[in-house]
PDB file of C-alpha atoms in Angstrom:
ATOM      1  CA  MET A 296     185.555 106.693  48.683  1.00 48.00           C
ATOM      2  CA  PRO A 297     186.319 103.524  51.333  1.00 54.00           C
ATOM      3  CA  ALA A 298     183.741 103.829  54.145  1.00 54.00           C
ATOM      4  CA  PRO A 299     184.327 104.306  57.087  1.00 55.00           C
ATOM      5  CA  THR A 300     185.619 101.663  60.062  1.00 54.00           C
ATOM      6  CA  PRO A 301     182.681 101.198  63.183  1.00 53.00           C
ATOM      7  CA  ASP A 302     184.619 102.342  66.105  1.00 52.00           C
ATOM      8  CA  THR A 303     184.239  98.884  68.286  1.00 50.00           C
ATOM      9  CA  ARG A 304     186.379  99.606  70.596  1.00 51.00           C
ATOM     10  CA  GLY A 305     184.795  98.709  74.042  1.00 49.00           C
ATOM     11  CA  GLN A 306     182.715  95.904  72.833  1.00 50.00           C
ATOM     12  CA  ASN A 307     185.429  92.823  73.644  1.00 50.00           C
ATOM     13  CA  ASP A 308     185.182  94.481  77.469  1.00 51.00           C
ATOM     14  CA  ALA A 309     184.661  92.387  79.730  1.00 51.00           C
ATOM     15  CA  PRO A 310     182.588  93.063  82.736  1.00 54.00           C
ATOM     16  CA  ARG A 311     184.681  94.464  85.510  1.00 55.00           C
ATOM     17  CA  SER A 312     183.152  92.443  88.700  1.00 55.00           C
ATOM     18  CA  PRO A 313     182.687  94.203  92.648  1.00 60.00           C
ATOM     19  CA  PHE A 314     184.237  91.449  93.269  1.00 57.00           C
ATOM     20  CA  ALA A 315     187.941  93.117  92.789  1.00 57.00           C
ATOM     21  CA  GLY A 316     187.144  96.654  94.716  1.00 62.00           C
ATOM     22  CA  CYS A 317     185.864  95.005  97.479  1.00 72.00           C
ATOM     23  CA  LEU A 318     188.359  92.718  98.292  1.00 68.00           C
ATOM     24  CA  ILE A 319     190.811  95.762  98.635  1.00 73.00           C
ATOM     25  CA  LEU A 320     188.116  96.792 101.357  1.00 74.00           C
ATOM     26  CA  ILE A 321     187.958  93.372 102.964  1.00 78.00           C
ATOM     27  CA  VAL A 322     191.687  93.242 103.369  1.00 75.00           C
ATOM     28  CA  ILE A 323     192.285  97.418 105.001  1.00 81.00           C
ATOM     29  CA  GLY A 324     188.942  96.540 107.139  1.00 77.00           C
ATOM     30  CA  VAL A 325     191.671  93.921 108.603  1.00 79.00           C
ATOM     31  CA  VAL A 326     194.790  95.447 108.473  1.00 81.00           C
ATOM     32  CA  ILE A 327     193.418  97.765 110.796  1.00 84.00           C
ATOM     33  CA  CYS A 328     191.792  95.373 112.697  1.00 83.00           C
ATOM     34  CA  ILE A 329     195.096  94.381 113.064  1.00 85.00           C
ATOM     35  CA  LEU A 330     197.024  96.621 114.199  1.00 83.00           C
ATOM     36  CA  VAL A 331     193.405  98.880 116.469  1.00 80.00           C
ATOM     37  CA  GLY A 332     194.316  94.888 118.306  1.00 80.00           C
ATOM     38  CA  THR A 333     197.982  95.159 118.403  1.00 84.00           C
ATOM     39  CA  THR A 334     197.374  98.298 119.964  1.00 81.00           C
ATOM     40  CA  ALA A 335     194.893  97.914 122.202  1.00 78.00           C
ATOM     41  CA  PHE A 336     196.667  93.966 123.483  1.00 79.00           C
ATOM     42  CA  THR A 337     200.451  96.276 123.442  1.00 81.00           C
ATOM     43  CA  LEU A 338     199.016  99.686 126.104  1.00 78.00           C
ATOM     44  CA  LYS A 339     197.092  96.916 128.493  1.00 80.00           C
ATOM     45  CA  LYS A 340     200.016  94.921 129.092  1.00 83.00           C
ATOM     46  CA  GLN A 341     202.429  97.315 129.348  1.00 82.00           C
ATOM     47  CA  THR A 342     199.745  99.171 131.775  1.00 84.00           C
ATOM     48  CA  ASP A 343     198.349  96.493 133.968  1.00 85.00           C
ATOM     49  CA  ALA A 344     202.439  96.278 134.468  1.00 85.00           C
ATOM     50  CA  TYR A 345     202.630  99.137 135.538  1.00 87.00           C
ATOM     51  CA  GLN A 346     200.731  98.312 138.899  1.00 88.00           C
ATOM     52  CA  THR A 347     202.664  95.687 139.885  1.00 90.00           C
ATOM     53  CA  PHE A 348     205.472  98.501 140.224  1.00 92.00           C
ATOM     54  CA  THR A 349     204.706 101.185 140.825  1.00 92.00           C
ATOM     55  CA  GLU A 350     202.393 103.444 143.320  1.00 93.00           C
ATOM     56  CA  GLU A 351     199.821 106.005 143.127  1.00 92.00           C
ATOM     57  CA  GLU A 352     201.415 107.767 145.970  1.00 93.00           C
ATOM     58  CA  ALA A 353     204.676 110.411 144.429  1.00 93.00           C
ATOM     59  CA  ARG A 354     207.430 109.878 146.318  1.00 95.00           C
ATOM     60  CA  PRO A 355     210.179 112.387 145.252  1.00 95.00           C
ATOM     61  CA  ALA A 356     213.879 112.093 146.146  1.00 96.00           C
ATOM     62  CA  PRO A 357     215.120 114.311 148.315  1.00 95.00           C
ATOM     63  CA  VAL A 358     215.951 117.589 147.032  1.00 95.00           C
ATOM     64  CA  GLU A 359     218.997 120.175 149.488  1.00 95.00           C
ATOM     65  CA  ASP A 360     218.632 122.818 149.819  1.00 93.00           C
ATOM     66  CA  PRO A 361     221.997 124.602 150.398  1.00 92.00           C
ATOM     67  CA  ALA A 362     221.028 127.290 153.066  1.00 92.00           C
ATOM     68  CA  LYS A 363     221.331 124.077 155.350  1.00 94.00           C
ATOM     69  CA  PHE A 364     224.908 123.347 154.422  1.00 94.00           C
ATOM     70  CA  PRO A 365     226.544 126.198 154.545  1.00 93.00           C
ATOM     71  CA  THR A 366     229.155 126.146 154.862  1.00 94.00           C
ATOM     72  CA  LYS A 367     229.648 123.517 152.113  1.00 94.00           C
ATOM     73  CA  PHE A 368     227.786 124.608 149.506  1.00 94.00           C
ATOM     74  CA  ASN A 369     230.459 128.121 150.128  1.00 94.00           C
ATOM     75  CA  SER A 370     232.967 125.616 149.674  1.00 94.00           C
ATOM     76  CA  LEU A 371     231.514 123.449 147.190  1.00 93.00           C
ATOM     77  CA  ALA A 372     230.869 126.935 144.718  1.00 92.00           C
ATOM     78  CA  ASN A 373     235.274 127.760 145.275  1.00 94.00           C
ATOM     79  CA  ARG A 374     235.830 124.969 144.537  1.00 94.00           C
ATOM     80  CA  LEU A 375     234.406 124.020 141.481  1.00 92.00           C
ATOM     81  CA  ARG A 376     235.159 127.944 140.524  1.00 92.00           C
ATOM     82  CA  HIS A 377     238.735 126.903 141.055  1.00 94.00           C
ATOM     83  CA  PHE A 378     238.167 123.770 138.679  1.00 93.00           C
ATOM     84  CA  ASP A 379     235.972 125.380 136.489  1.00 92.00           C
ATOM     85  CA  HIS A 380     239.494 128.666 136.461  1.00 92.00           C
ATOM     86  CA  GLU A 381     242.122 125.952 135.783  1.00 93.00           C
ATOM     87  CA  ILE A 382     239.907 123.774 132.618  1.00 92.00           C
ATOM     88  CA  LYS A 383     239.849 127.426 130.889  1.00 91.00           C
ATOM     89  CA  ASN A 384     243.449 128.447 131.404  1.00 92.00           C
ATOM     90  CA  ASN A 385     244.090 123.720 130.329  1.00 91.00           C
ATOM     91  CA  ARG A 386     246.278 123.374 133.568  1.00 93.00           C
ATOM     92  CA  PRO A 387     245.833 120.442 134.581  1.00 94.00           C
ATOM     93  CA  ALA A 388     242.509 120.210 137.119  1.00 94.00           C
ATOM     94  CA  GLU A 389     240.455 117.473 139.869  1.00 94.00           C
ATOM     95  CA  ILE A 390     237.840 117.839 142.223  1.00 94.00           C
ATOM     96  CA  SER A 391     236.287 116.031 143.946  1.00 95.00           C
ATOM     97  CA  LEU A 392     232.667 115.099 144.703  1.00 95.00           C
ATOM     98  CA  THR A 393     230.981 113.857 147.452  1.00 96.00           C
ATOM     99  CA  PRO A 394     227.207 112.742 147.482  1.00 96.00           C
ATOM    100  CA  LEU A 395     225.990 115.613 149.684  1.00 96.00           C
ATOM    101  CA  ASP A 396     228.138 117.997 146.704  1.00 95.00           C
ATOM    102  CA  LEU A 397     226.281 115.850 143.613  1.00 95.00           C
ATOM    103  CA  ASN A 398     222.765 116.589 145.361  1.00 96.00           C
ATOM    104  CA  LEU A 399     223.776 120.474 146.356  1.00 95.00           C
ATOM    105  CA  VAL A 400     224.600 120.380 141.912  1.00 93.00           C
ATOM    106  CA  ILE A 401     221.182 119.591 141.298  1.00 93.00           C
ATOM    107  CA  ALA A 402     220.188 121.756 143.609  1.00 93.00           C
ATOM    108  CA  ARG A 403     221.586 124.787 142.399  1.00 89.00           C
ATOM    109  CA  PHE A 404     223.044 124.331 138.932  1.00 85.00           C
ATOM    110  CA  ASP A 405     219.115 125.156 136.998  1.00 86.00           C
ATOM    111  CA  ALA A 406     220.416 122.389 133.981  1.00 84.00           C
ATOM    112  CA  LEU A 407     220.548 119.857 136.303  1.00 88.00           C
ATOM    113  CA  LYS A 408     216.250 120.888 137.845  1.00 90.00           C
ATOM    114  CA  ASN A 409     214.844 117.806 135.788  1.00 90.00           C
ATOM    115  CA  PHE A 410     216.439 115.938 137.550  1.00 93.00           C
ATOM    116  CA  ARG A 411     215.831 117.573 141.372  1.00 94.00           C
ATOM    117  CA  GLY A 412     212.970 114.713 142.769  1.00 95.00           C
ATOM    118  CA  GLN A 413     214.544 112.446 141.018  1.00 95.00           C
ATOM    119  CA  PHE A 414     217.562 111.201 141.849  1.00 96.00           C
ATOM    120  CA  HIS A 415     219.376 111.024 145.546  1.00 96.00           C
ATOM    121  CA  PHE A 416     223.470 110.672 146.467  1.00 97.00           C
ATOM    122  CA  ASP A 417     223.683 108.527 148.975  1.00 96.00           C
ATOM    123  CA  THR A 418     226.463 106.496 149.222  1.00 96.00           C
ATOM    124  CA  ILE A 419     229.753 106.045 146.440  1.00 96.00           C
ATOM    125  CA  THR A 420     231.694 103.545 146.430  1.00 95.00           C
ATOM    126  CA  ASP A 421     234.725 102.352 144.962  1.00 94.00           C
ATOM    127  CA  THR A 422     232.051 100.606 142.022  1.00 94.00           C
ATOM    128  CA  GLU A 423     228.700 102.658 141.805  1.00 95.00           C
ATOM    129  CA  ILE A 424     226.379 105.084 142.898  1.00 96.00           C
ATOM    130  CA  ALA A 425     223.121 104.209 145.178  1.00 97.00           C
ATOM    131  CA  GLY A 426     220.603 106.602 146.245  1.00 96.00           C
ATOM    132  CA  THR A 427     217.192 106.972 146.085  1.00 97.00           C
ATOM    133  CA  LEU A 428     214.941 107.299 143.176  1.00 96.00           C
ATOM    134  CA  HIS A 429     211.968 108.809 141.777  1.00 96.00           C
ATOM    135  CA  TYR A 430     210.175 108.255 138.432  1.00 94.00           C
ATOM    136  CA  PRO A 431     206.024 108.637 136.770  1.00 93.00           C
ATOM    137  CA  PHE A 432     205.437 106.484 134.243  1.00 89.00           C
ATOM    138  CA  ASN A 433     202.554 107.883 132.002  1.00 87.00           C
ATOM    139  CA  SER A 434     199.120 108.512 133.988  1.00 85.00           C
ATOM    140  CA  ASN A 435     196.652 106.173 133.889  1.00 86.00           C
ATOM    141  CA  LYS A 436     193.991 108.670 134.202  1.00 85.00           C
ATOM    142  CA  ASN A 437     194.893 110.665 130.372  1.00 83.00           C
ATOM    143  CA  LEU A 438     193.762 107.600 128.472  1.00 81.00           C
ATOM    144  CA  PRO A 439     190.419 108.572 127.226  1.00 84.00           C
ATOM    145  CA  ALA A 440     187.494 107.169 129.901  1.00 83.00           C
ATOM    146  CA  PHE A 441     186.364 105.006 126.269  1.00 81.00           C
ATOM    147  CA  VAL A 442     189.229 103.306 125.602  1.00 80.00           C
ATOM    148  CA  ARG A 443     190.096 102.604 129.387  1.00 80.00           C
ATOM    149  CA  SER A 444     186.614 101.123 129.836  1.00 82.00           C
ATOM    150  CA  ILE A 445     186.401  98.920 126.919  1.00 85.00           C
ATOM    151  CA  LEU A 446     190.204  97.805 127.945  1.00 83.00           C
ATOM    152  CA  GLY A 447     189.479  97.818 131.826  1.00 84.00           C
ATOM    153  CA  ILE A 448     191.829  99.658 132.911  1.00 83.00           C
ATOM    154  CA  GLU A 449     191.980 101.091 136.090  1.00 85.00           C
ATOM    155  CA  ALA A 450     192.789 105.491 136.329  1.00 86.00           C
ATOM    156  CA  ARG A 451     195.929 105.850 138.378  1.00 88.00           C
ATOM    157  CA  ASP A 452     198.718 106.913 138.436  1.00 91.00           C
ATOM    158  CA  ASN A 453     201.799 105.610 137.867  1.00 92.00           C
ATOM    159  CA  ASN A 454     204.738 106.060 140.854  1.00 94.00           C
ATOM    160  CA  LEU A 455     207.850 103.953 140.836  1.00 94.00           C
ATOM    161  CA  ASN A 456     209.229 104.501 144.263  1.00 96.00           C
ATOM    162  CA  GLY A 457     212.770 102.378 145.691  1.00 96.00           C
ATOM    163  CA  THR A 458     216.309 103.332 145.778  1.00 96.00           C
ATOM    164  CA  PHE A 459     219.169 102.557 142.880  1.00 96.00           C
ATOM    165  CA  THR A 460     222.909 101.665 141.426  1.00 96.00           C
ATOM    166  CA  GLY A 461     223.825 103.271 139.461  1.00 95.00           C
ATOM    167  CA  THR A 462     227.230 103.887 137.175  1.00 95.00           C
ATOM    168  CA  PRO A 463     228.469 107.292 136.352  1.00 93.00           C
ATOM    169  CA  LEU A 464     229.710 107.255 132.895  1.00 92.00           C
ATOM    170  CA  LEU A 465     231.387 109.945 130.867  1.00 89.00           C
ATOM    171  CA  THR A 466     231.660 110.192 126.569  1.00 88.00           C
ATOM    172  CA  ASP A 467     231.876 112.713 123.365  1.00 83.00           C
ATOM    173  CA  GLY A 468     231.795 115.599 126.471  1.00 81.00           C
ATOM    174  CA  LYS A 469     228.017 113.353 127.682  1.00 87.00           C
ATOM    175  CA  LEU A 470     227.484 112.656 131.459  1.00 89.00           C
ATOM    176  CA  ILE A 471     226.047 108.759 131.568  1.00 92.00           C
ATOM    177  CA  LEU A 472     224.573 107.116 134.892  1.00 93.00           C
ATOM    178  CA  ASN A 473     223.884 103.922 134.214  1.00 94.00           C
ATOM    179  CA  LEU A 474     221.574 102.409 135.966  1.00 94.00           C
ATOM    180  CA  ASN A 475     222.037  99.173 136.601  1.00 94.00           C
ATOM    181  CA  LYS A 476     220.041  98.178 139.262  1.00 94.00           C
ATOM    182  CA  ILE A 477     216.917  99.357 140.245  1.00 95.00           C
ATOM    183  CA  THR A 478     214.684  98.590 143.876  1.00 95.00           C
ATOM    184  CA  PRO A 479     211.719  98.974 143.140  1.00 95.00           C
ATOM    185  CA  SER A 480     209.160  99.921 147.332  1.00 93.00           C
ATOM    186  CA  ARG A 481     207.220  96.886 145.771  1.00 90.00           C
ATOM    187  CA  GLY A 482     207.373  94.160 143.016  1.00 91.00           C
ATOM    188  CA  GLU A 483     210.276  94.645 140.776  1.00 93.00           C
ATOM    189  CA  VAL A 484     211.151  96.575 137.689  1.00 91.00           C
ATOM    190  CA  PRO A 485     209.976  94.644 134.323  1.00 90.00           C
ATOM    191  CA  ASP A 486     213.574  94.281 132.398  1.00 88.00           C
ATOM    192  CA  ASP A 487     212.236  96.049 129.013  1.00 86.00           C
ATOM    193  CA  PHE A 488     211.179  99.419 131.233  1.00 88.00           C
ATOM    194  CA  LEU A 489     214.724  98.394 132.730  1.00 89.00           C
ATOM    195  CA  VAL A 490     216.720  98.575 129.009  1.00 88.00           C
ATOM    196  CA  ASN A 491     213.857 101.755 128.905  1.00 88.00           C
ATOM    197  CA  ILE A 492     215.135 103.481 131.390  1.00 89.00           C
ATOM    198  CA  SER A 493     218.230 102.636 132.484  1.00 90.00           C
ATOM    199  CA  ARG A 494     220.784 105.100 130.260  1.00 91.00           C
ATOM    200  CA  VAL A 495     220.279 109.201 132.189  1.00 91.00           C
ATOM    201  CA  LEU A 496     221.643 111.405 130.144  1.00 89.00           C
ATOM    202  CA  ILE A 497     222.580 113.437 132.921  1.00 87.00           C
ATOM    203  CA  SER A 498     224.089 116.653 130.283  1.00 83.00           C
ATOM    204  CA  GLY A 499     220.822 116.354 128.782  1.00 83.00           C
ATOM    205  CA  GLU A 500     219.706 119.656 129.539  1.00 81.00           C
ATOM    206  CA  LEU A 501     222.678 121.389 128.769  1.00 79.00           C
ATOM    207  CA  GLU A 502     222.502 119.678 124.629  1.00 81.00           C
ATOM    208  CA  LYS A 503     219.589 120.543 124.444  1.00 83.00           C
ATOM    209  CA  ALA A 504     220.147 123.697 125.409  1.00 78.00           C
ATOM    210  CA  LEU A 505     223.181 124.026 122.626  1.00 76.00           C
ATOM    211  CA  GLU A 506     220.675 122.932 119.858  1.00 81.00           C
ATOM    212  CA  ASP A 507     218.136 125.498 120.708  1.00 82.00           C
ATOM    213  CA  ASP A 508     221.336 128.471 120.428  1.00 81.00           C
ATOM    214  CA  PRO A 509     224.439 126.982 118.478  1.00 81.00           C
ATOM    215  CA  GLU A 510     226.736 129.726 118.053  1.00 81.00           C
ATOM    216  CA  ASN A 511     226.054 129.972 122.579  1.00 82.00           C
ATOM    217  CA  PRO A 512     226.911 126.757 124.133  1.00 78.00           C
ATOM    218  CA  PRO A 513     226.375 126.675 127.987  1.00 77.00           C
ATOM    219  CA  GLU A 514     229.365 127.059 130.454  1.00 79.00           C
ATOM    220  CA  LEU A 515     229.097 123.630 131.734  1.00 79.00           C
ATOM    221  CA  LEU A 516     229.274 121.807 128.618  1.00 82.00           C
ATOM    222  CA  THR A 517     232.205 123.603 127.505  1.00 84.00           C
ATOM    223  CA  THR A 518     233.292 122.172 131.000  1.00 85.00           C
ATOM    224  CA  LEU A 519     232.008 118.821 130.754  1.00 85.00           C
ATOM    225  CA  ARG A 520     233.444 118.488 126.912  1.00 87.00           C
ATOM    226  CA  LYS A 521     237.442 118.901 128.167  1.00 89.00           C
ATOM    227  CA  LEU A 522     236.997 116.417 131.139  1.00 91.00           C
ATOM    228  CA  THR A 523     239.469 113.731 129.984  1.00 91.00           C
ATOM    229  CA  SER A 524     238.033 110.994 133.010  1.00 91.00           C
ATOM    230  CA  LEU A 525     235.934 110.210 135.776  1.00 92.00           C
ATOM    231  CA  LYS A 526     236.843 108.006 138.610  1.00 93.00           C
ATOM    232  CA  LEU A 527     234.716 106.534 141.405  1.00 95.00           C
ATOM    233  CA  ARG A 528     237.178 106.790 144.305  1.00 93.00           C
ATOM    234  CA  ASP A 529     236.692 107.007 147.855  1.00 93.00           C
ATOM    235  CA  GLY A 530     233.012 107.835 148.174  1.00 94.00           C
ATOM    236  CA  LYS A 531     233.290 110.348 146.514  1.00 95.00           C
ATOM    237  CA  LEU A 532     232.932 111.318 142.071  1.00 95.00           C
ATOM    238  CA  LEU A 533     236.218 112.095 140.913  1.00 95.00           C
ATOM    239  CA  LEU A 534     236.384 114.077 137.437  1.00 94.00           C
ATOM    240  CA  VAL A 535     239.391 115.045 136.182  1.00 94.00           C
ATOM    241  CA  HIS A 536     241.284 117.508 133.323  1.00 93.00           C
ATOM    242  CA  THR A 537     244.762 116.562 131.428  1.00 93.00           C
ATOM    243  CA  PRO A 538     245.587 118.655 129.044  1.00 92.00           C
ATOM    244  CA  GLY A 539     247.373 116.947 126.144  1.00 87.00           C
ATOM    245  CA  GLU A 540     244.944 114.049 127.399  1.00 87.00           C
ATOM    246  CA  VAL A 541     241.743 113.404 124.359  1.00 84.00           C
ATOM    247  CA  PRO A 542     238.918 112.498 126.371  1.00 79.00           C
ATOM    248  CA  PRO A 543     236.597 109.417 126.704  1.00 77.00           C
ATOM    249  CA  SER A 544     234.700 108.553 122.838  1.00 77.00           C
ATOM    250  CA  VAL A 545     232.325 105.788 122.767  1.00 57.00           C
ATOM    251  CA  LYS A 546     232.555 106.504 118.959  1.00 53.00           C
ATOM    252  CA  GLU A 547     235.707 106.303 118.832  1.00 45.00           C
ATOM    253  CA  GLU A 548     235.946 102.450 120.409  1.00 43.00           C
ATOM    254  CA  ALA A 549     233.035 101.593 118.531  1.00 40.00           C
ATOM    255  CA  ASP A 550     234.444 102.763 114.822  1.00 46.00           C
ATOM    256  CA  ALA A 551     237.630 101.705 116.726  1.00 44.00           C
ATOM    257  CA  MET A 552     235.862  98.118 116.777  1.00 41.00           C
ATOM    258  CA  ALA A 553     233.878  98.152 113.461  1.00 45.00           C
ATOM    259  CA  THR A 554     237.394  98.410 111.714  1.00 53.00           C
ATOM    260  CA  LYS A 555     238.419  95.904 113.574  1.00 54.00           C
ATOM    261  CA  ALA A 556     235.638  94.027 113.081  1.00 51.00           C
ATOM    262  CA  LYS A 557     236.430  94.539 108.856  1.00 57.00           C
ATOM    263  CA  GLN A 558     239.476  94.083 108.723  1.00 57.00           C
ATOM    264  CA  LEU A 559     238.944  90.500 110.013  1.00 61.00           C
ATOM    265  CA  ILE A 560     235.678  89.684 108.083  1.00 67.00           C
ATOM    266  CA  ALA A 561     238.270  90.776 105.668  1.00 65.00           C
ATOM    267  CA  LEU A 562     240.994  88.375 106.707  1.00 65.00           C
ATOM    268  CA  GLY A 563     239.133  85.450 107.570  1.00 66.00           C
ATOM    269  CA  ALA A 564     237.622  85.967 104.051  1.00 69.00           C
ATOM    270  CA  VAL A 565     240.970  85.673 102.692  1.00 67.00           C
ATOM    271  CA  ILE A 566     241.581  83.155 103.803  1.00 73.00           C
ATOM    272  CA  PHE A 567     238.441  81.321 102.800  1.00 67.00           C
ATOM    273  CA  ILE A 568     239.259  82.341  99.587  1.00 73.00           C
ATOM    274  CA  LEU A 569     242.710  80.399  99.297  1.00 68.00           C
ATOM    275  CA  THR A 570     241.243  77.600 101.360  1.00 71.00           C
ATOM    276  CA  MET A 571     239.322  76.961  98.290  1.00 69.00           C
ATOM    277  CA  ILE A 572     241.702  77.494  95.692  1.00 72.00           C
ATOM    278  CA  LEU A 573     244.406  75.052  97.569  1.00 70.00           C
ATOM    279  CA  PHE A 574     241.591  72.705  98.370  1.00 66.00           C
ATOM    280  CA  PHE A 575     240.965  73.068  94.174  1.00 66.00           C
ATOM    281  CA  ILE A 576     244.280  72.777  93.736  1.00 72.00           C
ATOM    282  CA  LEU A 577     244.213  68.990  95.578  1.00 69.00           C
ATOM    283  CA  MET A 578     241.035  68.099  94.317  1.00 72.00           C
ATOM    284  CA  SER A 579     242.278  68.526  90.702  1.00 71.00           C
ATOM    285  CA  ARG A 580     245.820  66.624  91.476  1.00 73.00           C
ATOM    286  CA  ARG A 581     244.735  63.757  93.222  1.00 75.00           C
ATOM    287  CA  GLN A 582     241.972  63.944  89.852  1.00 73.00           C
ATOM    288  CA  LYS A 583     244.989  63.730  87.724  1.00 73.00           C
ATOM    289  CA  ALA A 584     246.294  61.379  90.041  1.00 72.00           C
ATOM    290  CA  LYS A 585     242.767  59.374  89.340  1.00 74.00           C
ATOM    291  CA  ARG A 586     243.041  59.275  85.516  1.00 73.00           C
ATOM    292  CA  GLU A 587     246.846  58.683  85.090  1.00 73.00           C
ATOM    293  CA  ALA A 588     246.348  55.723  87.278  1.00 71.00           C
ATOM    294  CA  ALA A 589     243.744  54.917  85.314  1.00 71.00           C
ATOM    295  CA  ARG A 590     245.765  54.464  82.229  1.00 73.00           C
ATOM    296  CA  ALA A 591     248.203  52.968  83.173  1.00 69.00           C
ATOM    297  CA  GLU A 592     246.011  50.207  84.143  1.00 70.00           C
ATOM    298  CA  LYS A 593     244.183  49.897  80.791  1.00 69.00           C
ATOM    299  CA  ARG A 594     247.597  49.941  78.653  1.00 69.00           C
ATOM    300  CA  GLU A 595     248.263  46.534  81.701  1.00 68.00           C
ATOM    301  CA  LYS A 596     245.986  44.823  80.596  1.00 65.00           C
ATOM    302  CA  ILE A 597     245.978  45.790  77.008  1.00 64.00           C
TER     303      ILE A 597
END
């Protein structure tokens, strides 16, 4: 009977060093410190920037009271009903809205209640809409006291009060206001802040209501999605529905541009390949001519 083989497992294993575990913990600690430091720096920079163009006092934009304009409000209501009726029956329709009409629409429709006190439209030209703006940013008071103390952040509200000029845009059934310029009551709005607030989705609440109840889309949203054009003319905003015309779509235009870009890239690739083939053919002929010339020269010497 053979002698049992002694179990040598583990005898040749080298003792494990605790250095590897400590190194991992150090790396994790450094990463956490970097993240915390970056967050703190960004927060401090943002709150300091607020103070350059915002005010502690909130000055909401005026909200029109329809009761003060009974005749104009009744006229607006009748025109809106007629416009909606014509669209539902797929007949040509258009409606012109003055700045006062727009302010009354905001005051009347609950779907636009979030813009009450935020926008007040004053004038309309053939290129843009101008008015009063109030935009409340996050208040520094919402930060924990110890965070404000460590970073030296003042506890204050941050209200952007001022004026704006913008361009309305109709695309994919959405009504958008692109803010081209904001003039605050103090300072200047930094570009990175302006980028974040310059695109205002006016029909946003309608889109949200559709997401909450897809089976019952808001009537106002249904009407917006049937509009075929939007114009600024004679101091008014003109909304148009033309049967048979396709509503404007930035997505379709973007897809078309992307397709065209792909075609141009493919064409460029084909041209490049053909150019390289021609180049190699010419180089090959040139090398062949050199070899034949060398052979001819060699034969002459012989």
